[in-house]
PDB file of C-alpha atoms in Angstrom:
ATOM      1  CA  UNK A  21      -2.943   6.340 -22.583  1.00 76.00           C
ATOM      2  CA  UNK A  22      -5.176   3.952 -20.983  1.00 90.00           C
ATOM      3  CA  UNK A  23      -7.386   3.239 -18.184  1.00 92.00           C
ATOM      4  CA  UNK A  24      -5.339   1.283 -15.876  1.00 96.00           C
ATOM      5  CA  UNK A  25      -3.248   2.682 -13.034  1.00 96.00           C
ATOM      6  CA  UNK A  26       0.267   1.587 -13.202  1.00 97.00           C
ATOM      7  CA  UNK A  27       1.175   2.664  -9.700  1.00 97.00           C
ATOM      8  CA  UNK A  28       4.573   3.576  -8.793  1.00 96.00           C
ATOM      9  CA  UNK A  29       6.935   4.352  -5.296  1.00 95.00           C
ATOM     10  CA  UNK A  30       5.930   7.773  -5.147  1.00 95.00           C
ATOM     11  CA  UNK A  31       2.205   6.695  -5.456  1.00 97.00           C
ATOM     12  CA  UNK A  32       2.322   5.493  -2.391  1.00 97.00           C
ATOM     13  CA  UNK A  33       1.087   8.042   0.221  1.00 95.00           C
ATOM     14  CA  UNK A  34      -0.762   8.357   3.379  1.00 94.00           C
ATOM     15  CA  UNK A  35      -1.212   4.980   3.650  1.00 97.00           C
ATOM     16  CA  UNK A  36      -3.418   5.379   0.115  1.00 96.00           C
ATOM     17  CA  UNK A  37      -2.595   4.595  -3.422  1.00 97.00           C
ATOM     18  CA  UNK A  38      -2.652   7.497  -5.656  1.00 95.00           C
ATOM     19  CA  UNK A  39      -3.951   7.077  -9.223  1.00 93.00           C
ATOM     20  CA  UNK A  40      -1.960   9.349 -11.213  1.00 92.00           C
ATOM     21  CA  UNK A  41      -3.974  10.274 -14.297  1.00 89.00           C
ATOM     22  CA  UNK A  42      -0.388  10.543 -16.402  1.00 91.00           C
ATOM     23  CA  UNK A  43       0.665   6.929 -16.061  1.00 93.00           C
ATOM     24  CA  UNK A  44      -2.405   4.820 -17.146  1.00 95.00           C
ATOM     25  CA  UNK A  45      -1.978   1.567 -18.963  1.00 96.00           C
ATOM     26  CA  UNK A  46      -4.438   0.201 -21.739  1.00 96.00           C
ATOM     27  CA  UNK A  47      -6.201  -2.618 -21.208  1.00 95.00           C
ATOM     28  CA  UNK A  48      -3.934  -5.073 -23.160  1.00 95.00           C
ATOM     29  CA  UNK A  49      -0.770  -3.813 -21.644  1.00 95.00           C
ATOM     30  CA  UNK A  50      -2.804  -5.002 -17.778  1.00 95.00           C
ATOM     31  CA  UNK A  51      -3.799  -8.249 -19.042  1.00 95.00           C
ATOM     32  CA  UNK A  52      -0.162  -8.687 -20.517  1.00 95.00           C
ATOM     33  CA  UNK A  53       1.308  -8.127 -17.199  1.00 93.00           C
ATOM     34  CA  UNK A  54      -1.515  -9.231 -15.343  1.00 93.00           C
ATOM     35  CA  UNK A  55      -0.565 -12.857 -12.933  1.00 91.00           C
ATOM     36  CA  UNK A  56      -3.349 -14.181 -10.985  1.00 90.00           C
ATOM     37  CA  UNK A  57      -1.319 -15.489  -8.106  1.00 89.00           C
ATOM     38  CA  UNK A  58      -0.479 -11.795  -7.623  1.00 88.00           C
ATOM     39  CA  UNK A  59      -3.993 -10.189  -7.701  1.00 95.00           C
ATOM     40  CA  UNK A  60      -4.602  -7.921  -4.889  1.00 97.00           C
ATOM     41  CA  UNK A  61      -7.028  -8.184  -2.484  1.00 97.00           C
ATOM     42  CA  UNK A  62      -8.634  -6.062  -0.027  1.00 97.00           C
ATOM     43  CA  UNK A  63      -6.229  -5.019   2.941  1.00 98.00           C
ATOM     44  CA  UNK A  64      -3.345  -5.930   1.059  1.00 98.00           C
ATOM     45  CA  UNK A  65      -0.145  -3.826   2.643  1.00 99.00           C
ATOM     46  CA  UNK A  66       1.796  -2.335   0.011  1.00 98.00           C
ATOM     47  CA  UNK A  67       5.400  -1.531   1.358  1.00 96.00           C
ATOM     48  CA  UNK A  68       8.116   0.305  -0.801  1.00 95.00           C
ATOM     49  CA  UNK A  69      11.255  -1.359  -1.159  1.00 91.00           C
ATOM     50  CA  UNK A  70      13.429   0.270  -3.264  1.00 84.00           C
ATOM     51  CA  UNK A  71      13.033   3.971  -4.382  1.00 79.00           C
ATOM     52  CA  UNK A  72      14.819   7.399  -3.833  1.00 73.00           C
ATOM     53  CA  UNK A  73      12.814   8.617  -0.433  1.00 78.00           C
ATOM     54  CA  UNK A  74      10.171   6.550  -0.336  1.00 86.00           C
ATOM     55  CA  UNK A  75      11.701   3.371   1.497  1.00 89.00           C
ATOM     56  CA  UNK A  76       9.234   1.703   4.282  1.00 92.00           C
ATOM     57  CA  UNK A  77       6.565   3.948   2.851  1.00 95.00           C
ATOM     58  CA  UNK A  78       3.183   1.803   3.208  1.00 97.00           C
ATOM     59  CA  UNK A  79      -0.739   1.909   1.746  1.00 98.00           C
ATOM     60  CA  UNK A  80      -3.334  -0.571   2.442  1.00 98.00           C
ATOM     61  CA  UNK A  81      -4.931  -1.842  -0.883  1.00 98.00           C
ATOM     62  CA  UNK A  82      -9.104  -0.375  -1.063  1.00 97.00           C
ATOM     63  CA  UNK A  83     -11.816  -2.087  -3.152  1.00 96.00           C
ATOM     64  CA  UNK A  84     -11.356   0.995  -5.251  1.00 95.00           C
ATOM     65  CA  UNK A  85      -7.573  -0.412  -6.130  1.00 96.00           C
ATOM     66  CA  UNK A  86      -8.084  -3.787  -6.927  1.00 96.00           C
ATOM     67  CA  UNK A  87      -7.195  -3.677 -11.115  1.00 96.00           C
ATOM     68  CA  UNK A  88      -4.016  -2.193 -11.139  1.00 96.00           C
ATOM     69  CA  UNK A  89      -0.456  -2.826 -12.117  1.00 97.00           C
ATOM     70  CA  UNK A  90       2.460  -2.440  -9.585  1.00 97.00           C
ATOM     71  CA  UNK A  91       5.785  -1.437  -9.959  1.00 94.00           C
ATOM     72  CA  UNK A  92       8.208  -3.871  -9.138  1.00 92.00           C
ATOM     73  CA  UNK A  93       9.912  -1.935  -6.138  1.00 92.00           C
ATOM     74  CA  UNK A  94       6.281  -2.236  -4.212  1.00 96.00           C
ATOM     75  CA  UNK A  95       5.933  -5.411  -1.976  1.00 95.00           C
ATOM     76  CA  UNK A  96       2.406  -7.002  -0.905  1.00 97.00           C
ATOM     77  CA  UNK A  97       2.059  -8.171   2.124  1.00 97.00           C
ATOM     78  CA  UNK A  98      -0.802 -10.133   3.381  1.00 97.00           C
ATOM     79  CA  UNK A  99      -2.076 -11.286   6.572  1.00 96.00           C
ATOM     80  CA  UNK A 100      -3.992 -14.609   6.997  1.00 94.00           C
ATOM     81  CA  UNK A 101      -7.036 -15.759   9.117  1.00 91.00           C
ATOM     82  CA  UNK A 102      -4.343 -17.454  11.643  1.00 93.00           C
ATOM     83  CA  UNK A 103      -2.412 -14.295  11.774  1.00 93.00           C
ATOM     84  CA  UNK A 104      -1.580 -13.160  15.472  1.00 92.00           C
ATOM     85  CA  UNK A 105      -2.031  -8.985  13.805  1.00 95.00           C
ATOM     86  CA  UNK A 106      -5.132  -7.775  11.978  1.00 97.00           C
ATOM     87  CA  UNK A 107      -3.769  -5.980   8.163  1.00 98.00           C
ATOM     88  CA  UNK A 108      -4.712  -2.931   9.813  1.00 98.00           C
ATOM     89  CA  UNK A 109      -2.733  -3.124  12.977  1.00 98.00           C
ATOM     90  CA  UNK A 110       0.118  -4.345  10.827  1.00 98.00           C
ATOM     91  CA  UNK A 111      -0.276  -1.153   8.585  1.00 98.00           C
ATOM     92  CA  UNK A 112      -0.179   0.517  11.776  1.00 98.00           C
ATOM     93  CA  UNK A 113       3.269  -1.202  12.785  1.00 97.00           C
ATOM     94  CA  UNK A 114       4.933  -1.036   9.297  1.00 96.00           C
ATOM     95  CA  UNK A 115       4.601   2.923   9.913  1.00 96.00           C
ATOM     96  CA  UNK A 116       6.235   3.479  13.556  1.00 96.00           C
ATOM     97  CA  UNK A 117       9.056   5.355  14.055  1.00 95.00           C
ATOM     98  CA  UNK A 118      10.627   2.859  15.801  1.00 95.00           C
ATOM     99  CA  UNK A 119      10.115   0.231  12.281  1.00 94.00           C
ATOM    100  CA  UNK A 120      11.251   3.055  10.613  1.00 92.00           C
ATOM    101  CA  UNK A 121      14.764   3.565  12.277  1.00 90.00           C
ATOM    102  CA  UNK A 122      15.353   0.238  11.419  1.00 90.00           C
ATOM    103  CA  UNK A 123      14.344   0.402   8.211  1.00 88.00           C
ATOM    104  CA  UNK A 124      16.807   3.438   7.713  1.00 84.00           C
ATOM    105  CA  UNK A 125      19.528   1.017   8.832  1.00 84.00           C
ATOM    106  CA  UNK A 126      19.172  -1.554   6.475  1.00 82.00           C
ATOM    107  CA  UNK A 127      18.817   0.772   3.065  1.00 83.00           C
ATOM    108  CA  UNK A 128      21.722   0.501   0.831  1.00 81.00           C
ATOM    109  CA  UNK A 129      22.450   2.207  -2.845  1.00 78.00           C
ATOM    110  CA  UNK A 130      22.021  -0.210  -5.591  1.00 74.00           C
ATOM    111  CA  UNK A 131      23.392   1.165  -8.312  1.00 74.00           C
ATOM    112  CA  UNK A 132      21.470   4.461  -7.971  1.00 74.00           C
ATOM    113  CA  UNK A 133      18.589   3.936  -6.190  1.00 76.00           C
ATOM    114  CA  UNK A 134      18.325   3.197  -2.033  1.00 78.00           C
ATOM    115  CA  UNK A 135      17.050  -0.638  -1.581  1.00 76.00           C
ATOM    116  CA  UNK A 136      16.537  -2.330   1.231  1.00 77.00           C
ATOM    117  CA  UNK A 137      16.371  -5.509  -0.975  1.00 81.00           C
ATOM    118  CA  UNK A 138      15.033  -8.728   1.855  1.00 84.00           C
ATOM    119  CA  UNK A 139      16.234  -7.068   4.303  1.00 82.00           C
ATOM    120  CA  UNK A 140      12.644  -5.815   4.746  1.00 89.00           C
ATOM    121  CA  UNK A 141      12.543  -9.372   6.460  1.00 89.00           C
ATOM    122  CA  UNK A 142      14.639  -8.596   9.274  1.00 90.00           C
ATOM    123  CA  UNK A 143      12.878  -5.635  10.616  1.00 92.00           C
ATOM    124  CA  UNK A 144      11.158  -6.784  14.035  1.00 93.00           C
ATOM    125  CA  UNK A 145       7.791  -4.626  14.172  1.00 94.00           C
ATOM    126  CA  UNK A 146       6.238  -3.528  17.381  1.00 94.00           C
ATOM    127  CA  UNK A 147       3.317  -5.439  18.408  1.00 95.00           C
ATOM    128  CA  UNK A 148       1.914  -4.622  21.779  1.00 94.00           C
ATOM    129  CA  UNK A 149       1.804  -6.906  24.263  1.00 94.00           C
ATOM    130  CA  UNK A 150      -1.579  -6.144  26.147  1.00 96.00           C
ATOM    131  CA  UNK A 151      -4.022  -8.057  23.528  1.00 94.00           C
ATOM    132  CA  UNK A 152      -7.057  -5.446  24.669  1.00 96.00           C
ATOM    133  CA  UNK A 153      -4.339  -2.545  23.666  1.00 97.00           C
ATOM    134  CA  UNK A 154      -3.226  -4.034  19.971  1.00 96.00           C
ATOM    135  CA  UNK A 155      -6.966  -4.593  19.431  1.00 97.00           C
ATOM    136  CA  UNK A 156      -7.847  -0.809  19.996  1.00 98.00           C
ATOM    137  CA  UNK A 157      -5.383   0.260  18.135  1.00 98.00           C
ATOM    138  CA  UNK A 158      -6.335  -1.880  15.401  1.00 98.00           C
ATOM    139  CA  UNK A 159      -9.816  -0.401  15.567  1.00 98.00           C
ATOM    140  CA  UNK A 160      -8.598   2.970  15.263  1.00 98.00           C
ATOM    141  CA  UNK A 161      -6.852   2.073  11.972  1.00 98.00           C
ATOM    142  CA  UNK A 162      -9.649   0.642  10.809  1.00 98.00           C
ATOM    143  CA  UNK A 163     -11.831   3.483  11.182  1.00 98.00           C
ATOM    144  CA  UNK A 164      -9.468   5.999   9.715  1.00 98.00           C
ATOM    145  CA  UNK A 165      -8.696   3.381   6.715  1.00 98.00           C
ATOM    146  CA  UNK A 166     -12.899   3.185   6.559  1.00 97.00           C
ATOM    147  CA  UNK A 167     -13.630   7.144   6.204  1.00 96.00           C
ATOM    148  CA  UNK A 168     -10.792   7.363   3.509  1.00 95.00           C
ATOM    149  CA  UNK A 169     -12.593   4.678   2.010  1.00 96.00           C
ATOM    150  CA  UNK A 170     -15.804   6.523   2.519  1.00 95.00           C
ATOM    151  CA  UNK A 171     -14.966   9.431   1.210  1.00 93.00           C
ATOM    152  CA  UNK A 172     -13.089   7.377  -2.200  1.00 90.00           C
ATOM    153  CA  UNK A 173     -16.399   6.071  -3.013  1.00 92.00           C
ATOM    154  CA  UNK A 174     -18.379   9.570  -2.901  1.00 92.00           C
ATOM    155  CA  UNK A 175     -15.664  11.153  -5.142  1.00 89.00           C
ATOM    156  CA  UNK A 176     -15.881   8.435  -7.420  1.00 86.00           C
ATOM    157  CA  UNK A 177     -20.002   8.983  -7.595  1.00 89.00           C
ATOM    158  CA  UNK A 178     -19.269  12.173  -7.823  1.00 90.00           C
ATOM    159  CA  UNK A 179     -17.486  11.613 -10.714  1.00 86.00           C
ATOM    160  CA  UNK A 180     -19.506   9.879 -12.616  1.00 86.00           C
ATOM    161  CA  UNK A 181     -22.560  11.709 -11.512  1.00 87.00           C
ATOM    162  CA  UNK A 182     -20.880  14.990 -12.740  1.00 85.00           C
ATOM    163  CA  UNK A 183     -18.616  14.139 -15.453  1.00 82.00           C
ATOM    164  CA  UNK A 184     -15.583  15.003 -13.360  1.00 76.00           C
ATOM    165  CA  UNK A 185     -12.251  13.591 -15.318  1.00 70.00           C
ATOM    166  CA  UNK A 186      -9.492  14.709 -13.056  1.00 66.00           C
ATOM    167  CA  UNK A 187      -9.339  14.925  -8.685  1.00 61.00           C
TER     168      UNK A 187
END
């Protein structure tokens, strides 16, 4: 056991990333896997690819989940200065219903697992068209992202403050 989450499809929930105390990686098996060009950063969008039930399931990467390993079936997407979409009004796209009917239509079994392989590529996501509209929205997001965030950071001092192991 280790200190390291190695984060998984199913630990990717309500747009967080779960730490699961039972799959924690030492400290040589993270710098083993560890690549530089695929460090995450802060508003990273994780997206599941391949999994059982967890297909189009997204989280948006916190300062809190910076030094982890992820599993192969968990894309990161990124948005850049010149992008049209904020990362939190994409996060806010990737999970509509109407992404997620398409998403549903381009999942196949591979082998014995759903995938939607690079088909992920293909999915149009809705981005509003009134500017003033996409950039409340975005706000929104960000605010609900923020008190999750919040609230991370007093567990964590909490934690430590306490000598609490397990959340």
């Amino acid at each position: 056991m280790g200190e390291i989450p190695y984060i998984r499809v199913k630990d990717i929930v309500n747009w967080q990333i779960y730490k699961d105390p039972t799959a924690l990686i030492p400290e040589s098996e993270y710098m083993r896997l560890f690549k530089s060009s695929k460090a995450l950063r802060e508003n990273d969008i994780l997206f599941v690819r391949r999994g059982s039930y967890r297909i189009g399931s997204v989280a948006m990467v916190s300062p809190f989940d910076l030094k982890c390993i992820l599993t192969r079936e968990i894309l990161v997407l990124r948005t850049t200065k010149n992008s049209p979409i904020t990362p939190f009004y994409l996060l806010y796209a990737l999970s509509h219903k109407y992404t997620y009917e398409q998403e549903v239509n381009k999942i196949f079994m591979d082998t014995t697992l759903p995938n939607i392989a690079n088909r992920w590529q293909e999915i149009a996501i809705p981005i509003h068209k009134d500017a003033n509209k996409q950039h409340e929205i975005s706000e929104k997001i960000k605010k609900i992202i923020q008190n999750q965030w919040n609230a991370l950071k007093e567990i964590n001092h909490l934690k430590e403050e306490q000598g609490i192991c397990y959340t």
